[in-house]
Short mmCIF file of C-alpha atoms in Angstrom, two decimals:
data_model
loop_
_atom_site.label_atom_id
_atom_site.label_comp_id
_atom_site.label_asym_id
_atom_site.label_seq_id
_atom_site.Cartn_x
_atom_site.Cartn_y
_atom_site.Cartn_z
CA UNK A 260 72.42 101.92 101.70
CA UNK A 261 70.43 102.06 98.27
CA UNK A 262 71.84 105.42 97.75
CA UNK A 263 75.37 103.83 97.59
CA UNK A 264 74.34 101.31 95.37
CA UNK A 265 72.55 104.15 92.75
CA UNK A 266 75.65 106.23 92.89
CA UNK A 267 77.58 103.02 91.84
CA UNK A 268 75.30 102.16 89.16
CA UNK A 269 75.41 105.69 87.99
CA UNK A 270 78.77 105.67 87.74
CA UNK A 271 78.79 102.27 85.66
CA UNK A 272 75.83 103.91 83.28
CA UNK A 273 78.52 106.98 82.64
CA UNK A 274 80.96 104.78 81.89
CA UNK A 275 78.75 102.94 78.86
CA UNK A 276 78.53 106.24 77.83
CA UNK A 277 81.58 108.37 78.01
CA UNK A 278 84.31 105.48 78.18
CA UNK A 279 83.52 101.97 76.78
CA UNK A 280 82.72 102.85 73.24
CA UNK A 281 85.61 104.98 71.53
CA UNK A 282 87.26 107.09 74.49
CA UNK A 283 88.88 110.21 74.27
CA UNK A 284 90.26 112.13 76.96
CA UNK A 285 87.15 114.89 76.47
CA UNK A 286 84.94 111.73 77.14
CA UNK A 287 87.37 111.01 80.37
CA UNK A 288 86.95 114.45 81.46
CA UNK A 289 83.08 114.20 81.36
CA UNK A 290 82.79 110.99 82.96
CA UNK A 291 85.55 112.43 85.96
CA UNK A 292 83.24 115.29 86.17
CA UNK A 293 79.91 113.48 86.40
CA UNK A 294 81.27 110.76 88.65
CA UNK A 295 82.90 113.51 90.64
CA UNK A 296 80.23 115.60 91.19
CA UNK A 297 77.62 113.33 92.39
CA UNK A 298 80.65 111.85 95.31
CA UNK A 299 80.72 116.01 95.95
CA UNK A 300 77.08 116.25 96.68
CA UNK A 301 77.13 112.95 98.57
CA UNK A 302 80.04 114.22 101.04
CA UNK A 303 78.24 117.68 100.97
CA UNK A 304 74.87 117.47 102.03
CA UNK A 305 75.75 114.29 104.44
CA UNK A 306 74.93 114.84 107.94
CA UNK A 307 76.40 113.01 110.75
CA UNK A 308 77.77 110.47 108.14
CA UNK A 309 80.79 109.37 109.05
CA UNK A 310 81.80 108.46 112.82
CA UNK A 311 84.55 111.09 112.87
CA UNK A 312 81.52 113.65 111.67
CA UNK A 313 80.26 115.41 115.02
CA UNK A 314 84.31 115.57 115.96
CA UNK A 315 84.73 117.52 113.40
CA UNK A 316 81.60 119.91 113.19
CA UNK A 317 82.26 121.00 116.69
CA UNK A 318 86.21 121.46 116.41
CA UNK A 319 84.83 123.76 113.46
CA UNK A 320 82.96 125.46 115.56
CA UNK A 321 85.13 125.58 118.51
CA UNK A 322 88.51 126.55 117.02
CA UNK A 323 86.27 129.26 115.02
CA UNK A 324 85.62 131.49 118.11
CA UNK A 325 88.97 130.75 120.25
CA UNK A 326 91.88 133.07 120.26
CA UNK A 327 93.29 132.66 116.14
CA UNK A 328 97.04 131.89 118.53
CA UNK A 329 95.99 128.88 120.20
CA UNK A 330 97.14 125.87 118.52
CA UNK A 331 96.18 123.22 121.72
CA UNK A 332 93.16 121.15 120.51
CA UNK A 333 92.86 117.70 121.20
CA UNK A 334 96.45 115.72 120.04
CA UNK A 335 96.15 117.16 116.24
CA UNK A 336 98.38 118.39 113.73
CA UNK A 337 99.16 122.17 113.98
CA UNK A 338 98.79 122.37 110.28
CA UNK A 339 94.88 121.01 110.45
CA UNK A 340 93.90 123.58 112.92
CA UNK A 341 95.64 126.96 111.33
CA UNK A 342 94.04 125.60 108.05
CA UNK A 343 90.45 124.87 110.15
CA UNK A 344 91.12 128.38 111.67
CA UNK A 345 92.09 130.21 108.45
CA UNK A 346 88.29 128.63 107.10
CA UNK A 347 86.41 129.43 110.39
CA UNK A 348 87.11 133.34 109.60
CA UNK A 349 85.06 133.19 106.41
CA UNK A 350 82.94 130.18 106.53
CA UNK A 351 79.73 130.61 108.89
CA UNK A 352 78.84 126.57 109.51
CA UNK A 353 80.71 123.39 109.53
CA UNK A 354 78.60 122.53 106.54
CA UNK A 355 80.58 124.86 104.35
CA UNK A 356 83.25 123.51 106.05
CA UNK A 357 82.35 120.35 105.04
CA UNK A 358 82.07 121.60 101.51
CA UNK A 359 84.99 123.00 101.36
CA UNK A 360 87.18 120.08 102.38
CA UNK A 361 85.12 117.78 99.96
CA UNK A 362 86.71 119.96 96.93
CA UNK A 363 90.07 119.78 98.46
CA UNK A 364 89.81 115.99 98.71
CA UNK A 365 88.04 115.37 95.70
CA UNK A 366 89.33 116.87 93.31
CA UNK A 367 93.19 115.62 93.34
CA UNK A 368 92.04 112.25 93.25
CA UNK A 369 89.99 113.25 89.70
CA UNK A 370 93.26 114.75 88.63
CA UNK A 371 95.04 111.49 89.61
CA UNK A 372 93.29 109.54 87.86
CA UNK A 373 92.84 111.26 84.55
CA UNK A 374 96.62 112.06 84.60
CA UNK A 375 97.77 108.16 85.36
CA UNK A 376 95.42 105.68 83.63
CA UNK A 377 93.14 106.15 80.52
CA UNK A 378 90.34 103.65 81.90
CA UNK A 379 89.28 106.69 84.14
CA UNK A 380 85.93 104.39 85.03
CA UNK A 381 87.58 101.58 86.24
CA UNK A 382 89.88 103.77 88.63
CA UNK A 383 86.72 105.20 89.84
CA UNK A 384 84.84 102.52 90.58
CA UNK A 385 87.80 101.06 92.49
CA UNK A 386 87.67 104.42 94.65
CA UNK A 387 84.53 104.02 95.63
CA UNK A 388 84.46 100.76 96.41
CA UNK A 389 87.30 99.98 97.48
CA UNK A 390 86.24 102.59 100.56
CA UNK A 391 88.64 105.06 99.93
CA UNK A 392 85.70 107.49 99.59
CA UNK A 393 83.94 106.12 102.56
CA UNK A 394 87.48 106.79 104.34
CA UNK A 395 86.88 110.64 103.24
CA UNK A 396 83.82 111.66 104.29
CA UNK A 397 85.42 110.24 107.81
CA UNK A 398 88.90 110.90 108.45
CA UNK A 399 88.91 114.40 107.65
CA UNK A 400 92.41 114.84 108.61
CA UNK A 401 94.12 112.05 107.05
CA UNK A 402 91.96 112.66 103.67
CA UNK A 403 93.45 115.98 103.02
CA UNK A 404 96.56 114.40 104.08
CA UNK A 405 96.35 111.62 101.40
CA UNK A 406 94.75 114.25 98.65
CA UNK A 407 98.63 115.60 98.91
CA UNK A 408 100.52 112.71 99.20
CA UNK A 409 98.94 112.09 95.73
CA UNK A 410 101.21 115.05 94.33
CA UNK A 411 103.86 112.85 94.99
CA UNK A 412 103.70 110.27 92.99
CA UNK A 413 105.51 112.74 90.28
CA UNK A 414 108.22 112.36 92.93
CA UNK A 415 108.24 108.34 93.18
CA UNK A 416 108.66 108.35 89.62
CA UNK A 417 111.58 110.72 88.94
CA UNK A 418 113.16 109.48 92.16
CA UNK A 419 113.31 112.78 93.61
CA UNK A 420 113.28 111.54 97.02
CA UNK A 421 114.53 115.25 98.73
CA UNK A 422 110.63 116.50 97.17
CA UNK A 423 109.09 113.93 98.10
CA UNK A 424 110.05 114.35 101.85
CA UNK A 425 109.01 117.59 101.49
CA UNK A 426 105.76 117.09 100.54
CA UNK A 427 105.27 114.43 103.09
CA UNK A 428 106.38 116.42 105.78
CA UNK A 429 103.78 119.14 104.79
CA UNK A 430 101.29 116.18 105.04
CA UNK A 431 102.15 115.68 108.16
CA UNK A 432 101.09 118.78 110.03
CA UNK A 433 97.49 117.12 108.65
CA UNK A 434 98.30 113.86 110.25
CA UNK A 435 101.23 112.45 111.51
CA UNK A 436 100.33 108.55 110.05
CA UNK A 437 101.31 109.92 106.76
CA UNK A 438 105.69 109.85 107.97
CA UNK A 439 105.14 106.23 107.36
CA UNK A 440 105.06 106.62 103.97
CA UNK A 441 109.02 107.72 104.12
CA UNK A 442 110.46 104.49 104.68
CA UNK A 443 108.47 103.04 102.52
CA UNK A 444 109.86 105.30 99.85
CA UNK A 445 112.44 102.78 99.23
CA UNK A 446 110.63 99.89 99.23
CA UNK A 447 108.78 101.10 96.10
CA UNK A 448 111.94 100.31 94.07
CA UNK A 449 111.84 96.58 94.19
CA UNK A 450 111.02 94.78 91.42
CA UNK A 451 107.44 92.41 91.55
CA UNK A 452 108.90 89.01 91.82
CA UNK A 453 109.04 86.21 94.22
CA UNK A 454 111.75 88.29 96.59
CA UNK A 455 108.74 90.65 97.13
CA UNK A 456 106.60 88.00 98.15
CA UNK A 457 108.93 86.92 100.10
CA UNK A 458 109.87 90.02 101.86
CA UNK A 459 106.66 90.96 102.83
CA UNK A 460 105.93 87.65 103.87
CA UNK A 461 108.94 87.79 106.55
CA UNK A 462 107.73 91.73 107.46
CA UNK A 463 104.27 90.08 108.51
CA UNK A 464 105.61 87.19 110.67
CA UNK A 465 108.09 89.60 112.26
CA UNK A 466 105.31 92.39 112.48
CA UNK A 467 102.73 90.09 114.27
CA UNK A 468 104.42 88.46 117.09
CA UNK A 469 105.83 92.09 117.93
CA UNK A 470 103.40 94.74 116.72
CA UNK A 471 101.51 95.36 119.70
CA UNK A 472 104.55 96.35 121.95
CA UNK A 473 105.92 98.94 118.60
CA UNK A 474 102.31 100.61 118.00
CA UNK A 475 102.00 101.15 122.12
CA UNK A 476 105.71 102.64 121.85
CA UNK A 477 104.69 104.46 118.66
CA UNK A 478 101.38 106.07 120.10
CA UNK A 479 103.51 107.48 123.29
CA UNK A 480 104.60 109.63 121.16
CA UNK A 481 102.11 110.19 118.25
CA UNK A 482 98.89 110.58 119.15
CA UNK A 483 98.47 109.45 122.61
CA UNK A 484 94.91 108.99 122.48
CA UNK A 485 95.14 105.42 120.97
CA UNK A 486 97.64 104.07 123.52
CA UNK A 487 96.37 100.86 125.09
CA UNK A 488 92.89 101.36 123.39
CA UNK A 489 90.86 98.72 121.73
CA UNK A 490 92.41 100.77 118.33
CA UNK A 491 95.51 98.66 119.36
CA UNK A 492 94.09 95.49 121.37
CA UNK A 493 91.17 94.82 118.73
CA UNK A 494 91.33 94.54 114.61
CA UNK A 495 89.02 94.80 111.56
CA UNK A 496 87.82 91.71 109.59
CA UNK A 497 90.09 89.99 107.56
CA UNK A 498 87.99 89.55 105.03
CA UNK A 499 88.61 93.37 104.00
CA UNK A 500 92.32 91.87 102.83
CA UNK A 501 90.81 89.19 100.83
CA UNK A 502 90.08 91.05 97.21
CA UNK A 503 93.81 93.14 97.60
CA UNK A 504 95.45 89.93 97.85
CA UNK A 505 93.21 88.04 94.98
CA UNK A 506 94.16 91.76 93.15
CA UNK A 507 97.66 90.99 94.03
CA UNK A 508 97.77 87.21 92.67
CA UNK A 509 96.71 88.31 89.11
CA UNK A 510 99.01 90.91 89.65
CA UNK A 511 102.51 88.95 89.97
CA UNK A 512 101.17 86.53 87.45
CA UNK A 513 101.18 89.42 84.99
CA UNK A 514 103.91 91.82 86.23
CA UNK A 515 106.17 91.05 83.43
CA UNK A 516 104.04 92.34 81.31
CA UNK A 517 102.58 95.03 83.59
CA UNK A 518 106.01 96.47 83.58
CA UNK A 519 105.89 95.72 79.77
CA UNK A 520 103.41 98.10 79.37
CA UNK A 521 104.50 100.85 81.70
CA UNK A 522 108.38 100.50 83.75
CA UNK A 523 106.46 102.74 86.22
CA UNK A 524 103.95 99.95 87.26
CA UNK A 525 106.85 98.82 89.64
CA UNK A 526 106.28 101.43 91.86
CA UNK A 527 102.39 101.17 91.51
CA UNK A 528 102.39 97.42 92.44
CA UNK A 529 105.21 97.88 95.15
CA UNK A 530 102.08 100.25 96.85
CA UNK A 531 99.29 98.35 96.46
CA UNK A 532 101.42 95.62 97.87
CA UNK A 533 102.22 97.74 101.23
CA UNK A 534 98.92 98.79 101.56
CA UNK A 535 97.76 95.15 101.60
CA UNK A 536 99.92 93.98 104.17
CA UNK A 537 98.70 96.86 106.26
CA UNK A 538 95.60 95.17 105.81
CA UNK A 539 96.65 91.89 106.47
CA UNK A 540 97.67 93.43 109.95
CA UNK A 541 94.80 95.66 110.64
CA UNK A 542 92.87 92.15 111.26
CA UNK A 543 94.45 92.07 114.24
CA UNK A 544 95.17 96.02 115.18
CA UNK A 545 92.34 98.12 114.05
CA UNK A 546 94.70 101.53 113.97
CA UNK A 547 96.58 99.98 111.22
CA UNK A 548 93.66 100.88 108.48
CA UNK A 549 94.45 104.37 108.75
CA UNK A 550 98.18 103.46 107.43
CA UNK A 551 96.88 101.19 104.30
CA UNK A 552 94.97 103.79 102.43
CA UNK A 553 98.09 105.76 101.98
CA UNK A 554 99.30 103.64 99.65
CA UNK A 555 96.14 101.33 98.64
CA UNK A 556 95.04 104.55 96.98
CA UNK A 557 97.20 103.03 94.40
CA UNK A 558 94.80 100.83 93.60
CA UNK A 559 93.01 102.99 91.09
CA UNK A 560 95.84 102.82 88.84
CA UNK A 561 96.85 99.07 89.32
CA UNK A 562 93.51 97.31 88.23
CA UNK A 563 93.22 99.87 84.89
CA UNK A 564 97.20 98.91 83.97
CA UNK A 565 96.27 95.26 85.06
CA UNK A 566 93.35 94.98 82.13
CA UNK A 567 95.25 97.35 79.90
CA UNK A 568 98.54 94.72 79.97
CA UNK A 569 95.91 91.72 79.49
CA UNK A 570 94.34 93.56 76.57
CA UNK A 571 97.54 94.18 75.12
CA UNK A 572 99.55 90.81 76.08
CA UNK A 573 97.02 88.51 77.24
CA UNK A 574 96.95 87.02 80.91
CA UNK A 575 99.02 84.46 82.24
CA UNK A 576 102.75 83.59 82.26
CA UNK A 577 103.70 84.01 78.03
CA UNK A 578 107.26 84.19 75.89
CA UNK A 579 108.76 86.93 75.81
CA UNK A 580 107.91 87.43 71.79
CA UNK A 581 104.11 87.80 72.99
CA UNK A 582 105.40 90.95 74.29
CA UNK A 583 106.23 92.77 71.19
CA UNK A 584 103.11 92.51 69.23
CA UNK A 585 104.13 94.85 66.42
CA UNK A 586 106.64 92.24 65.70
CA UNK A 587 104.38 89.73 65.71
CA UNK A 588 100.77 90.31 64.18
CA UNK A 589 99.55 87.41 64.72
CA UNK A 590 99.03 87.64 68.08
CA UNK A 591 95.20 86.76 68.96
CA UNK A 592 93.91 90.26 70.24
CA UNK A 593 90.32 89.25 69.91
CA UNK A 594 91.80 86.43 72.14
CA UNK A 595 92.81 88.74 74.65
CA UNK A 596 90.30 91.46 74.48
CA UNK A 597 87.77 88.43 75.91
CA UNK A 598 90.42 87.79 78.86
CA UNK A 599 90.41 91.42 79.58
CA UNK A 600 86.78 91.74 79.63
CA UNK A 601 86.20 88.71 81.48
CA UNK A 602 88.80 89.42 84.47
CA UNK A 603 87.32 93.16 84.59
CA UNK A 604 83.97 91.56 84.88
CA UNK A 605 85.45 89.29 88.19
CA UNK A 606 87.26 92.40 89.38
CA UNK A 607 83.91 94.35 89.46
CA UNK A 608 82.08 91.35 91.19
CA UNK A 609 84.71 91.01 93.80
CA UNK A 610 85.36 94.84 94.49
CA UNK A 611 81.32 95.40 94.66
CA UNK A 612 80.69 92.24 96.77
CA UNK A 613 83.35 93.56 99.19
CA UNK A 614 81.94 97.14 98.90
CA UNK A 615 78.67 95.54 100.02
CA UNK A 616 79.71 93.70 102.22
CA UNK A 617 81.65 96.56 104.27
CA UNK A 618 78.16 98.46 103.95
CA UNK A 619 76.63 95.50 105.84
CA UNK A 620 79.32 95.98 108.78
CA UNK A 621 78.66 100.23 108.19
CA UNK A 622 82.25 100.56 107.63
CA UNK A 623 83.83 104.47 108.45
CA UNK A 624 79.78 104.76 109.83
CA UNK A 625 78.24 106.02 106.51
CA UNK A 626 74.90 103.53 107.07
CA UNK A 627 72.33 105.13 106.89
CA UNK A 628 72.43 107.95 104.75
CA UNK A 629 71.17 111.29 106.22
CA UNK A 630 71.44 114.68 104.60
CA UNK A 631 70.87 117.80 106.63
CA UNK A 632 69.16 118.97 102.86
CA UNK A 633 65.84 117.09 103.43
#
């Protein structure tokens, strides 16, 4: 566990450096690269960390000495195994393997983040402890699958649904969760306002007296393996939902002037939002996690946008001339450079206490650290 909790406070010490005082995107791109690196040699020189870890190793191995043709393994996605069986011809171990998939994984979330949000170190953090990178160095499958749903958030933005389905259909021969994402497509165009609230609100009720008859219907077809499996019967803490929803309060209290500072935070919110109430429900179907991070990956651009609007606007419900502070100069920025520093600080505290306290129940199996390396 302590190793998680140096790689956090490393990541906090480059952020003093590179991003707090004066920042510059060549001070982003060394931060991103530090951070980066050390999550690269934590996923690559793990061994056995992650519950899905052995799985994996040995599918390496196996698929690497059947017939290059034969595309039956297990219920996966055709597109995992040609890409395992494309590797297995020039990699010797599953630790290269390993390697390998950490770079694919890794790095589009770096370019994510640099590209979307100029607090590069908040984004980060949230990452990490928000257990998206747990969640990789697990479900191989679905991390690769979520490293290229990223790509289309280009997509979201420019409403270019037709590209969008491409590139989740590509996904998909990764792991078939991802087609969930399609539907929700539309659902990213609502505005944040108490209609939102509202509609997920009704989704939830309707979704929780029902959900366990859809998910057995759904896993007939896709993936049989969890059908009528404790995946389905059994859930994950709610506690896990706690912080998104907290997240999600400050959130609608400052949407106006979230979408103030960026008319693309609609779609940002509208994700964080979905992947929440996947978490609301995964406290009582445990499956349901795998669905959430598709769009909780979100996350890393939300909280920076949050602080940026509070910095900018200050928090809380305002007039609408707060919102054009050229026009009016005597707005109190000192004022609301304190809020912003003060709800990054509670942020922080929340995100790490929930980090820790997902450690404590060795969420996606990453307690304790091993490394095949010593």
């Amino acid at each position: 566990m302590l190793i998680y909790h140096l790689n956090n406070l490393l990541i906090l010490i480059w952020a003093a450096i590179f991003c707090m005082y004066k920042p510059s995107k060549s001070k982003n791109l060394i931060f991103l690269f530090l951070s980066f690196s050390q999550l690269y040699l934590l996923t690559t020189f793990r061994f056995s960390i992650g519950y899905d870890y052995n799985m994996y190793a040995n599918a390496f191995m196996d698929l690497k000495t059947q017939d290059f043709w034969n595309f039956t393994y297990y219920d996966w996605e055709y597109g995992f195994i040609l890409f395992t069986k494309l590797l297995g011809m020039i990699l010797p171990s599953y630790t290269s393997y390993f390697a390998v998939i950490a770079l694919i994984t890794l790095i589009p979330v770096a370019v994510f983040i640099y590209r979307n949000t100029e607090k590069v170190w908040l984004g980060t953090f949230m990452y990490i402890n928000f257990f998206l990178f747990f969640m990789q160095m697990n479900f191989i499958r679905q991390s690769i699958a979520l490293s290229i749903t990223i790509f289309a958030w280009q997509f979201i933005k420019d409403k270019k649904f037709f590209k969008f389905l491409v590139l989740i259909l590509i996904a998909s021969t990764f792991h078939a969760t991802v087609l969930i994402m399609i539907p929700f497509y539309f659902f990213t165009k609502m505005r944040p306002t108490g209609k939102q609230v509202i509609f997920y609100g009704y989704a939830l009720t309707i979704f929780y007296f029902s959900s366990t008859g859809i998910l057995n219907l759904i896993t007939k077809i896709f993936h049989q393996e969890y059908n009528n499996t404790t995946f389905i019967t059994e859930g994950i803490s709610i506690i896990y939902a706690v912080v998104p929803i907290i997240i999600l309060i400050f959130t609608m209290i400052q949407s106006k002037k979230l979408l103030n500072v960026n008319p693309n935070n609609r779609y940002v919110i509208s994700m964080v939002f979905a992947g929440t109430f996947f978490m609301i429900i995964m406290a009582r179907h445990s499956i349901l996690e795998r669905f959430s991070y598709y769009f909780f990956i979100y996350i890393v651009l939300l909280v920076p946008e949050l602080i940026s609007s509070v910095e900018k606007y200050g928090f809380g419900r305002s007039q609408n001339k707060e919102l054009h502070p050229i026009l009016d100069v005597a707005v109190d920025n000192k004022k609301y450079k304190k809020q912003a520093v003060l709800l990054t600080i509670v942020i922080l505290i929340l995100t790490y206490s929930i980090f820790t306290y997902g450690m404590y129940e060795n969420a996606h199996g990453v307690i304790p650290y091993t490394s095949w390396a010593f």
